[in-house]
Amino acid sequence: MLLTNALIVTLKGNNDFGMIPDGAIAIRDDKIVWVGPTADIPDSVDVLPRHDLAGKCITPGLIDCHTHIVHGGNRAAEFEMRLNGASYAEIAKAGGGILSTVTATRTATEETLLADALPRVDALIAEGVTLVEIKSGYGLDHDSELKMLRVARRIAQERPITVRTSFLGAHAVPAESISDPETYISETCIPALRAAHAQRLVDAVDGFCEGIAFTPAQLAPLFDVARELGLPVKLHAEQLTNSGGTQLAAKYAALSADHLEYATISDAQAMAAVGTSAVLLPGAYYTLNETQLPPVQALRDAGVPIALATDCNPGSSPLTSILLTMNMACTLFRMTPLEALLGVTAHAAKALGASDHGRIIPGGRADLCVWNIQHPAELAYRIGFNPLHSRIFGGALS
């Protein structure tokens, strides 16, 4: 197809929106083959069927690069506990938090997990998401972790969306292993990771480095196996305290370090030195009523790409709106609308190692959003409003 008469937001660089007024995009199969002013359409693509967009805005398809969208049950009761003064750490130590979701996820069937996850995925698709990362981490045993990853893979068969999976067996220490996290890593996590890799269920390996989860030393053997298997790593780091997670992520040249509220200037510099992206999660910051802001300026100064994601999960971020995530990043973290859009497109793609996503360039994947807006800043500016007109996934309207 040939899309014409549109305001195209290419995001070719990192310093402006890269807008082409009255622009055109030529698509063959699932790739973009030409981008430029409508007046300059070359003969080689002028033969394609035209779609006049009447001045609408086109951006890359949006990307949610950090979610826990497959899970059993919900934690609405804990929401009330937090409102009554209990902290996230206190709830976890009392047997709530991640471990309560583990119980619900272990007992749920694959069909139940899939049926529960699809409405959450549909909410993201309705706001223009074309690529989503989905983590395991609520099984915390061999079979349940693989069950979650199988469900994540099935989502891409059920819906027009690309799914990247992350093995998060090191999300928490299960109740049966609470006194011996090292043995849990060696006897449960690592064998489950090897099995997931053998079954082509995993694209990356993640962990939770925090006082209520794992130390850098406990996570290192898991990351060593990831390296052996040729899998990139990611890490939940510095969310509640500075626990050394960012330095661990840098040591392994991680794709991303996520959360980062307690990261330091030296952490940002270590990330920049190895090309690790930051993934900020304003939904969790908001839900947990945190006051420690992530070091956005330090990340900017170091040149670290800043991605954004919903962190969709049943406890600390029950959020399924990528557009609200963008607004939160601007209002809570003082990011600009350009930074917010890059955060859910080009920088989110980098955080997943998805180099052909996130920008409108020849050779890029034809995942696009058509919006009823006059300027891309509107995507972060409005609250609770969805201006999506249509969504193009793999070169086809969906």
Coordinates of C-alpha atoms in Angstrom, one line a residue, residues 144-286:
S144 CA 4.6 -23.3 35.9
E145 CA 7.3 -21.1 34.4
L146 CA 7.1 -23.0 31.1
K147 CA 3.4 -22.8 31.3
M148 CA 3.5 -19.0 31.4
L149 CA 5.9 -18.8 28.5
R150 CA 3.7 -21.1 26.4
V151 CA 0.7 -18.8 27.1
A152 CA 2.8 -15.8 26.1
R153 CA 3.8 -17.4 22.8
R154 CA 0.1 -18.3 22.1
I155 CA -0.9 -14.6 22.5
A156 CA 1.0 -13.9 19.3
Q157 CA -1.1 -16.6 17.5
E158 CA -4.4 -15.2 18.9
R159 CA -3.8 -11.5 18.2
P160 CA -2.1 -9.3 15.6
I161 CA 0.8 -8.4 17.9
T162 CA 4.5 -9.4 18.2
V163 CA 5.4 -11.0 21.5
R164 CA 8.9 -11.1 23.0
T165 CA 9.2 -13.3 26.0
S166 CA 11.5 -13.0 29.1
F167 CA 12.2 -15.8 31.5
L168 CA 11.8 -14.3 35.0
G169 CA 12.2 -17.4 37.2
A170 CA 14.3 -15.2 39.5
H171 CA 11.4 -12.9 40.3
A172 CA 11.1 -14.0 44.0
V173 CA 12.1 -16.9 46.2
P174 CA 9.1 -19.3 46.5
A175 CA 7.8 -20.2 49.9
E176 CA 9.2 -23.7 49.7
S177 CA 12.8 -22.3 49.1
I178 CA 12.7 -19.2 51.2
S179 CA 15.7 -20.2 53.3
D180 CA 17.9 -21.2 50.4
P181 CA 17.7 -18.9 47.4
E182 CA 21.0 -20.1 46.0
T183 CA 19.6 -23.7 45.7
Y184 CA 16.4 -22.4 44.1
I185 CA 18.5 -20.7 41.4
S186 CA 20.6 -23.7 40.8
E187 CA 18.0 -26.5 41.0
T188 CA 14.9 -24.8 39.7
C189 CA 15.6 -21.6 37.8
I190 CA 18.5 -22.8 35.7
P191 CA 17.0 -26.1 34.7
A192 CA 13.7 -24.3 33.8
L193 CA 15.6 -21.8 31.7
R194 CA 17.5 -24.5 29.9
A195 CA 14.1 -26.3 29.2
A196 CA 12.5 -23.0 28.0
H197 CA 15.4 -22.4 25.7
A198 CA 15.3 -25.9 24.3
Q199 CA 11.6 -25.4 23.6
R200 CA 12.1 -22.0 21.9
L201 CA 10.0 -20.3 24.5
V202 CA 12.4 -17.6 25.7
D203 CA 13.9 -14.5 24.1
A204 CA 15.7 -13.0 27.1
V205 CA 16.4 -13.6 30.8
D206 CA 15.3 -11.3 33.5
G207 CA 15.7 -11.1 37.3
F208 CA 14.6 -9.0 40.3
C209 CA 17.6 -7.6 42.2
E210 CA 16.2 -6.3 45.5
G211 CA 16.3 -7.0 49.2
I212 CA 12.9 -8.8 49.0
A213 CA 14.2 -10.9 46.0
F214 CA 17.8 -11.7 45.0
T215 CA 21.3 -10.2 45.4
P216 CA 23.7 -9.7 42.5
A217 CA 25.7 -12.6 43.6
Q218 CA 22.7 -14.9 43.6
L219 CA 21.6 -13.8 40.1
A220 CA 25.1 -14.1 38.5
P221 CA 25.0 -17.9 38.0
L222 CA 21.6 -17.5 36.1
F223 CA 23.0 -14.8 33.9
D224 CA 26.1 -16.9 33.3
V225 CA 23.8 -19.6 31.9
A226 CA 21.9 -17.0 29.8
R227 CA 25.2 -16.0 28.3
E228 CA 26.1 -19.6 27.6
L229 CA 22.8 -20.1 25.8
G230 CA 23.3 -16.9 23.8
L231 CA 20.3 -15.1 25.4
P232 CA 20.4 -11.4 26.3
V233 CA 19.6 -10.4 29.9
K234 CA 17.5 -7.7 31.5
L235 CA 17.1 -6.8 35.1
H236 CA 14.7 -5.2 37.6
A237 CA 17.1 -3.0 39.4
E238 CA 17.1 -0.3 42.1
Q239 CA 13.4 -0.1 42.5
L240 CA 13.1 0.0 46.3
T241 CA 16.7 0.4 47.3
N242 CA 20.1 0.6 45.7
S243 CA 21.1 -3.1 45.7
G244 CA 23.8 -3.1 43.0
G245 CA 21.5 -4.4 40.3
T246 CA 22.4 -1.7 37.8
Q247 CA 26.1 -2.5 38.1
L248 CA 25.3 -6.2 37.6
A249 CA 23.2 -5.4 34.5
A250 CA 26.2 -3.4 33.1
K251 CA 28.6 -6.2 33.8
Y252 CA 26.5 -8.5 31.6
A253 CA 25.9 -5.7 29.0
A254 CA 22.1 -6.1 29.6
L255 CA 19.6 -5.0 27.1
S256 CA 18.0 -2.9 29.9
A257 CA 17.9 -2.1 33.5
D258 CA 14.3 -1.4 34.6
H259 CA 12.7 0.7 37.4
L260 CA 15.9 2.5 38.6
E261 CA 14.3 4.8 41.2
Y262 CA 17.4 4.4 43.4
A263 CA 20.0 4.4 40.6
T264 CA 22.9 6.8 40.9
I265 CA 24.9 8.9 38.5
S266 CA 27.6 6.2 38.4
D267 CA 25.0 3.6 37.7
A268 CA 23.8 5.7 34.7
Q269 CA 27.4 6.0 33.5
A270 CA 28.0 2.3 33.8
M271 CA 24.9 1.6 31.7
A272 CA 26.0 4.1 29.0
A273 CA 29.4 2.5 28.8
V274 CA 27.9 -0.9 27.6
G275 CA 24.8 0.3 25.8
T276 CA 22.3 -0.8 28.4
S277 CA 18.9 1.0 28.1
A278 CA 16.8 2.3 30.9
V279 CA 13.2 1.3 31.2
L280 CA 11.2 3.6 33.5
L281 CA 7.9 2.4 34.9
P282 CA 5.7 5.3 36.0
G283 CA 2.7 3.0 36.7
A284 CA 4.6 1.3 39.5
Y285 CA 5.8 4.6 40.9
Y286 CA 2.3 5.9 40.9

